[in-house]
Coordinates of C-alpha atoms in Angstrom, one line a residue:
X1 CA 85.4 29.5 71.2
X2 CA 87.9 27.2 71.0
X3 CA 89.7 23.8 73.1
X4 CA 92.2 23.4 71.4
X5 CA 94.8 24.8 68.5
X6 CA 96.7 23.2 66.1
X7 CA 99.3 25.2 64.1
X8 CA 99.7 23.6 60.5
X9 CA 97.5 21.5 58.2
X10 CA 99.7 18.5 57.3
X11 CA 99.8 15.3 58.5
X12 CA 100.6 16.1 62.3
X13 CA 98.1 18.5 62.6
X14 CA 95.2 17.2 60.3
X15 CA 95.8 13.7 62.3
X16 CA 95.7 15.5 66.1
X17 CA 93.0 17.7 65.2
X18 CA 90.6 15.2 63.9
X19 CA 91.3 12.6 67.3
X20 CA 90.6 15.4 69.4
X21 CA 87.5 16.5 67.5
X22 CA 86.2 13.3 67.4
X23 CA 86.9 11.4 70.4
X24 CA 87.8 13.8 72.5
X25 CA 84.8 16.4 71.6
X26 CA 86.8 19.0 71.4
X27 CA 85.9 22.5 69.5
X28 CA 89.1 22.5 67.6
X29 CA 90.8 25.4 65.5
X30 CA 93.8 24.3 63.0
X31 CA 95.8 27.9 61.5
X32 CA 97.7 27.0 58.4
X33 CA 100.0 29.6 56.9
X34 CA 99.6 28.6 53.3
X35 CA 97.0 28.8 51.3
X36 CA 96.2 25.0 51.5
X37 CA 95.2 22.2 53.8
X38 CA 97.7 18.7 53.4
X39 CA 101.8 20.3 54.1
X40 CA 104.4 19.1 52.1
X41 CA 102.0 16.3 50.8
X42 CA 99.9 18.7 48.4
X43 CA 98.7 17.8 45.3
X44 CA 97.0 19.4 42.4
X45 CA 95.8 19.0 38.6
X46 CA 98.5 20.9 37.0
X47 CA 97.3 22.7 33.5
X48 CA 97.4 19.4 31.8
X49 CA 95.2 17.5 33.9
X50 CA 97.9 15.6 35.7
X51 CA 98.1 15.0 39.2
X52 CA 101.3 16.5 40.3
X53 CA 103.0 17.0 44.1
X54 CA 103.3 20.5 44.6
X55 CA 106.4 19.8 47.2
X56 CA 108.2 17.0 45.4
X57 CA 107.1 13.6 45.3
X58 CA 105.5 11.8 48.2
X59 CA 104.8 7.8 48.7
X60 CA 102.9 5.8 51.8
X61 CA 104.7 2.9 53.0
X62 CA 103.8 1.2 56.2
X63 CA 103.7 -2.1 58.0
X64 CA 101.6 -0.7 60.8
X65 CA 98.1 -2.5 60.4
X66 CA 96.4 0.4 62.4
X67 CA 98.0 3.3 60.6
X68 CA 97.1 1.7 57.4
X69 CA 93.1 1.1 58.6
X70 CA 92.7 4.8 60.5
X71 CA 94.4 6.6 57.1
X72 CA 91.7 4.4 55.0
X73 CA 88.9 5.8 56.4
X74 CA 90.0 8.7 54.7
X75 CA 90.8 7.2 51.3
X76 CA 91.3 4.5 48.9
X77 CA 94.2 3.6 48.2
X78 CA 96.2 2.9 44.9
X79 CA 98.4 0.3 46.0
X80 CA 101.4 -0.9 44.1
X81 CA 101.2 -4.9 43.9
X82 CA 105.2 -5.1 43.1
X83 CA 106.4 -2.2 45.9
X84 CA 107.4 1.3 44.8
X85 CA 111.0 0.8 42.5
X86 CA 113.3 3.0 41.8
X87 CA 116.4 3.0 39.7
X88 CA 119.9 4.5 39.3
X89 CA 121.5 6.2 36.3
X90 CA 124.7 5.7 36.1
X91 CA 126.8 6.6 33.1
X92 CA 124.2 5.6 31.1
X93 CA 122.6 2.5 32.7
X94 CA 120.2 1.9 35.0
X95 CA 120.2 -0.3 37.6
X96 CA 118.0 -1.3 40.8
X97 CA 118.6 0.8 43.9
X98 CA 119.0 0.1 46.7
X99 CA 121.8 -1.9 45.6
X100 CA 120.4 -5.5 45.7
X101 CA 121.1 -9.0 44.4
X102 CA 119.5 -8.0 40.9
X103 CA 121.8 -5.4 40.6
X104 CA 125.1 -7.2 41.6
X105 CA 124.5 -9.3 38.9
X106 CA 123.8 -6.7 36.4
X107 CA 127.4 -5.3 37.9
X108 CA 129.4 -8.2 37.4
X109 CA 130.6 -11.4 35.4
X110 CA 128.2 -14.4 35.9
X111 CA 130.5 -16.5 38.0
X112 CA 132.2 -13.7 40.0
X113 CA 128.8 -12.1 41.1
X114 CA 127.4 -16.0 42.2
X115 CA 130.9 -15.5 44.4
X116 CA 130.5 -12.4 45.9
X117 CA 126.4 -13.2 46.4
X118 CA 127.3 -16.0 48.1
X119 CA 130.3 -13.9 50.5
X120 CA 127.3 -11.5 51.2
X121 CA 124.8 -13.9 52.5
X122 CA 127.5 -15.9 54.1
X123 CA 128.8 -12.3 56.3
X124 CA 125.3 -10.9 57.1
X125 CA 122.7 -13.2 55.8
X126 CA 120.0 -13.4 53.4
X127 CA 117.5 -10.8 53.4
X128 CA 119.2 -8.5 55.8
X129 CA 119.9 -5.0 55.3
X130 CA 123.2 -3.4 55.4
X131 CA 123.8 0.3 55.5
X132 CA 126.9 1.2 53.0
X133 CA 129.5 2.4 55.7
X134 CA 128.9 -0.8 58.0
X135 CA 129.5 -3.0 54.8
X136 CA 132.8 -0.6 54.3
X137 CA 134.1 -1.8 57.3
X138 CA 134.5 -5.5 56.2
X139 CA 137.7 -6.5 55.5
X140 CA 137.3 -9.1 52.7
X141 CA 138.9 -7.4 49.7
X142 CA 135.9 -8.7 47.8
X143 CA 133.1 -7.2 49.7
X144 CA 135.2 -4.3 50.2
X145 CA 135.2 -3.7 46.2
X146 CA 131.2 -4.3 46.1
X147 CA 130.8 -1.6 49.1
X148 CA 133.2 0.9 47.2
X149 CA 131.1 0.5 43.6
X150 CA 128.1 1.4 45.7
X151 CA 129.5 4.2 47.6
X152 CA 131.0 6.0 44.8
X153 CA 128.9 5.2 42.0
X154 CA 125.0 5.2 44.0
X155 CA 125.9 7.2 47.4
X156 CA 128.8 9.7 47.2
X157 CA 127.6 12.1 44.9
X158 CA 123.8 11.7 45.7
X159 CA 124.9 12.6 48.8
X160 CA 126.9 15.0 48.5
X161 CA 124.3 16.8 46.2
X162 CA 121.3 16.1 48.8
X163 CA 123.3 17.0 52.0
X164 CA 126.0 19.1 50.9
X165 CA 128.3 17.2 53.2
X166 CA 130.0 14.3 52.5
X167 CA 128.9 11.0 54.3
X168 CA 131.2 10.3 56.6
X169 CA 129.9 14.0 58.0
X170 CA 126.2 13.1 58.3
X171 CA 124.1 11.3 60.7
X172 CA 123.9 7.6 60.6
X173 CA 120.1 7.7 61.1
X174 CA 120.5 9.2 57.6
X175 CA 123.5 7.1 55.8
X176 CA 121.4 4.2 56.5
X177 CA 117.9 4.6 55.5
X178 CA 119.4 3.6 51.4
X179 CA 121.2 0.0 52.9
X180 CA 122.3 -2.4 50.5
X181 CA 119.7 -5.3 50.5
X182 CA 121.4 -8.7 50.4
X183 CA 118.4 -10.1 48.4
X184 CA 116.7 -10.0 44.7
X185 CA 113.7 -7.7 46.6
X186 CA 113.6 -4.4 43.8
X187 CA 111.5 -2.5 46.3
X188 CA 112.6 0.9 47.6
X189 CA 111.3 0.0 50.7
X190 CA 110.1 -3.3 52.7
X191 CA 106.6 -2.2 54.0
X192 CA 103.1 -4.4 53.4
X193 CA 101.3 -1.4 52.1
X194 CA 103.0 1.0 49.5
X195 CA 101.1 3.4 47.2
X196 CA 98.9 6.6 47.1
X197 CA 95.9 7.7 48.0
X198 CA 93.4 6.8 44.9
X199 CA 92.2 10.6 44.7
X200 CA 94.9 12.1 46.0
X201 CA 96.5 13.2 49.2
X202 CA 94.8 17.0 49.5
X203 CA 91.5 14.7 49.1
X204 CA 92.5 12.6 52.0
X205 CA 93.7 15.3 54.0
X206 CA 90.1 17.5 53.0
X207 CA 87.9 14.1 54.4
X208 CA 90.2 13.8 57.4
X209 CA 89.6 17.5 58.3
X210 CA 85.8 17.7 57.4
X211 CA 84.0 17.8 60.9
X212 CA 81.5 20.1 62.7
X213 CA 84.0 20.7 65.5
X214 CA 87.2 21.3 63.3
X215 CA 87.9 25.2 62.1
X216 CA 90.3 25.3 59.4
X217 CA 92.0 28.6 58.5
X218 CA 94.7 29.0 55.6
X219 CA 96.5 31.8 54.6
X220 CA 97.3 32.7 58.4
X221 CA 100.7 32.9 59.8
X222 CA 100.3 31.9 63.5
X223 CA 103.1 33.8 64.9
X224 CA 101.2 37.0 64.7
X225 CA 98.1 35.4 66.6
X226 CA 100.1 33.8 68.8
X227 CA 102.5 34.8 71.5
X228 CA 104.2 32.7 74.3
X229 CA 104.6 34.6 77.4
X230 CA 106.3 33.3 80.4
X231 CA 104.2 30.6 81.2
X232 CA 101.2 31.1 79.1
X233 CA 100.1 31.3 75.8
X234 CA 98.7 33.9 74.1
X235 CA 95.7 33.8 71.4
X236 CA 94.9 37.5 69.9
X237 CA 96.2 39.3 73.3
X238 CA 94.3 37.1 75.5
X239 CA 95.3 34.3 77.6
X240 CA 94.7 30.6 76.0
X241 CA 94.5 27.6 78.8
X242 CA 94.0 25.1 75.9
X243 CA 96.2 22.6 74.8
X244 CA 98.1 23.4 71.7
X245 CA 99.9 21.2 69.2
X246 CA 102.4 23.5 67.3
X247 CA 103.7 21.5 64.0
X248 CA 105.9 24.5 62.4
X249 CA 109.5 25.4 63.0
X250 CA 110.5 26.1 66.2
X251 CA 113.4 28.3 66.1
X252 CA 111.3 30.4 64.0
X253 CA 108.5 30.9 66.8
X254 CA 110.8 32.2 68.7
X255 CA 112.0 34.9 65.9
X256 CA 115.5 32.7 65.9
X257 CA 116.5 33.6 68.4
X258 CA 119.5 31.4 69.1
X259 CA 120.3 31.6 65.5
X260 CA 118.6 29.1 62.5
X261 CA 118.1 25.7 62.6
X262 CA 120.0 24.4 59.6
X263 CA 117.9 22.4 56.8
X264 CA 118.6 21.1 53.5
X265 CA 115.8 22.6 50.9
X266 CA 114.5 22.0 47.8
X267 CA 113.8 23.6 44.3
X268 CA 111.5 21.6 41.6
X269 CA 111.5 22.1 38.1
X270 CA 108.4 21.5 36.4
X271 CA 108.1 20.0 32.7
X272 CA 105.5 19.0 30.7
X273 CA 105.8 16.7 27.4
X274 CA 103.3 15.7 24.7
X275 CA 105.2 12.7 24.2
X276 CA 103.1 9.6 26.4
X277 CA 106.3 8.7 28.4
X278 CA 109.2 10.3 29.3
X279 CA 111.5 7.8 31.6
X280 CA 110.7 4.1 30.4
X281 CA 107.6 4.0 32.5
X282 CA 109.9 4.5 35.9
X283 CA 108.0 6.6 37.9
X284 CA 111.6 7.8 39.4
X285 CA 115.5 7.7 38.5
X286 CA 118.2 8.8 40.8
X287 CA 121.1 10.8 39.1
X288 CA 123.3 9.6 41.5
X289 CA 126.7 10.5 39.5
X290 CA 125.9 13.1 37.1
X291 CA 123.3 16.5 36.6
X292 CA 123.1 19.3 39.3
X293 CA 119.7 17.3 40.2
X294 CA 119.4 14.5 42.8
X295 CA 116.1 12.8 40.6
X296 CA 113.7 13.0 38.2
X297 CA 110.1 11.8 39.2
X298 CA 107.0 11.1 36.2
X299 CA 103.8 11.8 38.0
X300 CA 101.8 9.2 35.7
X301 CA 103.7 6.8 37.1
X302 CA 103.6 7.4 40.4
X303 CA 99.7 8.0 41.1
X304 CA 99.1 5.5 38.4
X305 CA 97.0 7.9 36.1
X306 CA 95.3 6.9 32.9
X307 CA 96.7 10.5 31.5
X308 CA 96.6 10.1 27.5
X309 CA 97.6 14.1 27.3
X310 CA 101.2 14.1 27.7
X311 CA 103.3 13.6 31.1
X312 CA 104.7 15.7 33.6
X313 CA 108.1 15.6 35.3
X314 CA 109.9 17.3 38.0
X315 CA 113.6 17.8 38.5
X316 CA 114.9 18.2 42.2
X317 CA 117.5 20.5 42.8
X318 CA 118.6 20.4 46.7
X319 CA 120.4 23.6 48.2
X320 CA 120.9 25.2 51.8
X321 CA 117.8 26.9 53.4
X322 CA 118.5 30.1 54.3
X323 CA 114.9 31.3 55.4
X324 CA 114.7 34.0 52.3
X325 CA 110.7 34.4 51.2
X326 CA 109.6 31.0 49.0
X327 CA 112.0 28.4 50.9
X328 CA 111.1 25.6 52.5
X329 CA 112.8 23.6 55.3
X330 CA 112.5 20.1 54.2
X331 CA 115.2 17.8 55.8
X332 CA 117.0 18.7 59.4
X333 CA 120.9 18.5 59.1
X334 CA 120.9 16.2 62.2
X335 CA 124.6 16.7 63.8
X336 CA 125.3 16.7 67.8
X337 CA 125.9 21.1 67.4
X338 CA 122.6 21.0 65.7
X339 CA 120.5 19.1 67.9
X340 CA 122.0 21.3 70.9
X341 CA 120.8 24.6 68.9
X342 CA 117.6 22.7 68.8
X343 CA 117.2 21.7 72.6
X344 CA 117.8 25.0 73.6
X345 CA 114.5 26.4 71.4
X346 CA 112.8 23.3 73.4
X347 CA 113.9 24.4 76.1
X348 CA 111.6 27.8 75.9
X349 CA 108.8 25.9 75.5
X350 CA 109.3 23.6 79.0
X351 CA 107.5 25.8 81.3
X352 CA 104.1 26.3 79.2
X353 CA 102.9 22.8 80.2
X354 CA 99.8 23.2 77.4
X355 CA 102.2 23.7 74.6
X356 CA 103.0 20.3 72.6
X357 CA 105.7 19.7 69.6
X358 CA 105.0 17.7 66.9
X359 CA 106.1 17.1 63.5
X360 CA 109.5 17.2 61.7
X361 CA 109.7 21.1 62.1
X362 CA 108.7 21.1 65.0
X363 CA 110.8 18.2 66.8
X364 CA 113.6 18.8 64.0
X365 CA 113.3 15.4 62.9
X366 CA 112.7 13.0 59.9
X367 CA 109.2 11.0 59.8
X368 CA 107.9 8.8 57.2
X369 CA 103.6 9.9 56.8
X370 CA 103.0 6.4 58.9
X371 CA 105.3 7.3 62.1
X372 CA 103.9 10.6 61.8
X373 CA 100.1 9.6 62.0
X374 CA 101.0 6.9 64.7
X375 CA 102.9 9.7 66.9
X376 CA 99.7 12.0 66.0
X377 CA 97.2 9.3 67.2
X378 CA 99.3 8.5 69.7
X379 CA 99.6 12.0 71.3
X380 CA 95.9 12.8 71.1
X381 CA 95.3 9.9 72.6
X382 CA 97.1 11.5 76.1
X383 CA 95.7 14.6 75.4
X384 CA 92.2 12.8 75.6
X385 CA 92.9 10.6 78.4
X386 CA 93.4 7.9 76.8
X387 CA 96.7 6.3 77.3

């Protein structure tokens, strides 16, 4: 019945399986194990009428011009014409962050903050973006004081809460996605295009996966439908020669077997409020040296909501995943022991050549949506023929 199989709804899968529908005519059946379409980026009216993110807070960034145009077919977009911002409480203020220009002089004296502006552009240059242990490793006394403000007062404990390890213990693909920007930009990140979809990501995620030769099924946990044997998959006890694109966790697949793939997970505490704002009209603020929780996030804020009944927030609390019913892996704990744990599960999956990872479960990796749907594209795209 089918050409192809794609294990799990979010963005890996609802991307590959609407390519191969739809340029590749292919009959295409996607198996999702919860009980909705759009992964980790799920949203939903909560009992107040406010659009909230089931799995935490999720924002679209991108620079890539064709990521941006194939994702708005799908959607319009509410775009934010000043960049997604996000501050920092600490001990009671809050400032900018990433640390930036704006909030060196919030830190310090007039005169010494024009001097230690001036140091910064002068050692890496204007505009340039400097992850926090590199800029540890300068030897001006100066600098050296700016980097150890920002690594105890923004990074240490964030860290530490988010990770569990301290920084010095985790990957630098990790330490340096929160640089310190040597410029006045208040923007969490640099892309073109930052916002949300207008109606929501479920919505987008519901158009992309609304075609005559795409079979959705939620609720179904693919593991007991599918079996690898050997060299050759296994659909319902009977051989499958189709290609299929497995988004979930790997070691679980495999009943993990090697042992578990470490990841850091995540608990969120709803909280509603009739008061009409909750934060000072940030849609998030990083506890980044007090509370158990890494951040607080105000929905109304963030979607950009006209919501005259109340707000919503939600609390993140971070903690080890363990695999126990309700968890969710959300972040791999990338370390060299780790990553061979991981090549080991890819290595099972070597000699069934119509077998394809994809996704951060699956390749135990951390994508933003846009890499994801350009890796997505990009891998239909060879399954096709087309690259």
């Amino acid at each position: 019945m089918y050409d192809s199989i794609v294990i799990g709804a979010g963005i890996a899968g609802s991307v590959v399986a609407r390519q191969l529908a739809e340029k590749g005519n292919r009959k295409v059946l996607v198996m999702e194990k919860r009980d909705h379409i759009g992964g980790n980026c799920y949203d939903r009216p909560d009992a107040y009428g406010i659009l909230v993110h089931e799995y935490g807070p999720h924002i679209f960034h991108t620079s890539m011009e064709d990521v941006f145009a194939y994702l708005s077919r799908f959607t319009e977009w509410n775009l934010y014409p000043d960049g997604h911002q996000v501050v920092a409480k600490v001990h009671g203020r809050l400032i900018p962050v990433p640390f930036n220009l704006n909030t060196l002089h919030m830190v310090y004296e007039k005169d010494l903050a024009e001097e230690l502006e001036r140091k910064l552009i002068d050692a890496y240059g204007e505009g340039s973006r400097v992850p926090i242990m590199k800029l540890r490793e300068n030897p001006d006394p100066q600098i050296q004081d700016i980097a150890q403000y920002v690594y105890e007062n923004v990074f240490l404990k964030y860290t530490m809460k988010q990770w569990g390890q301290k920084p010095e213990e985790i990957s630098p693909e990790v330490t340096g996605r929160v640089p310190v920007l040597i410029s006045y930009d208040n923007r969490y990140f640099q892309d073109k295009y930052q916002g949300v979809p207008k109606d929501g990501f479920t919505r987008l995620f519901a158009r992309m996966l609304d075609h005559a030769d795409i079979t959705v099924q939620t609720g179904v946990q693919a593991s007991k439908r599918l079996e690898i044997k050997e060299q050759e998959i296994l659909l319902d006890n009977r051989p499958f020669t189709g290609d299929v694109i497995y988004t979930g966790a790997l070691d679980e697949l495999y009943g993990c077997r090697y042992g578990r793939l470490p990841y850091r997970s995540l608990r969120f505490d709803f909280a509603h409020f009739d008061s009409d704002d909750f934060q000072d009209g940030h849609s998030v603020v990083n506890y980044t040296v007090s509370e158990d929780f890494t951040r607080i996030t105000e929905f109304k804020y963030l979607t950009g909501q006209e919501q005259t009944n109340g707000t919503t927030i939600i609390r993140e609390y971070p903690f080890a995943y363990s695999g126990r019913e309700g968890e969710i892996p959300y972040y791999a704990i990338m370390n060299p022991q780790n990553e061979a744990l991981y090549e080991k599960y890819k290595k099972l999956t070597e000699p069934v050549s119509n077998m394809h990872l994809l996704g951060r479960l699956a390749e135990y990796k951390y994508y933003n949506i846009d890499a994801m749907t350009k890796k997505a594209l990009e891998l239909a795209d060879r399954l096709i023929g087309l690259a």
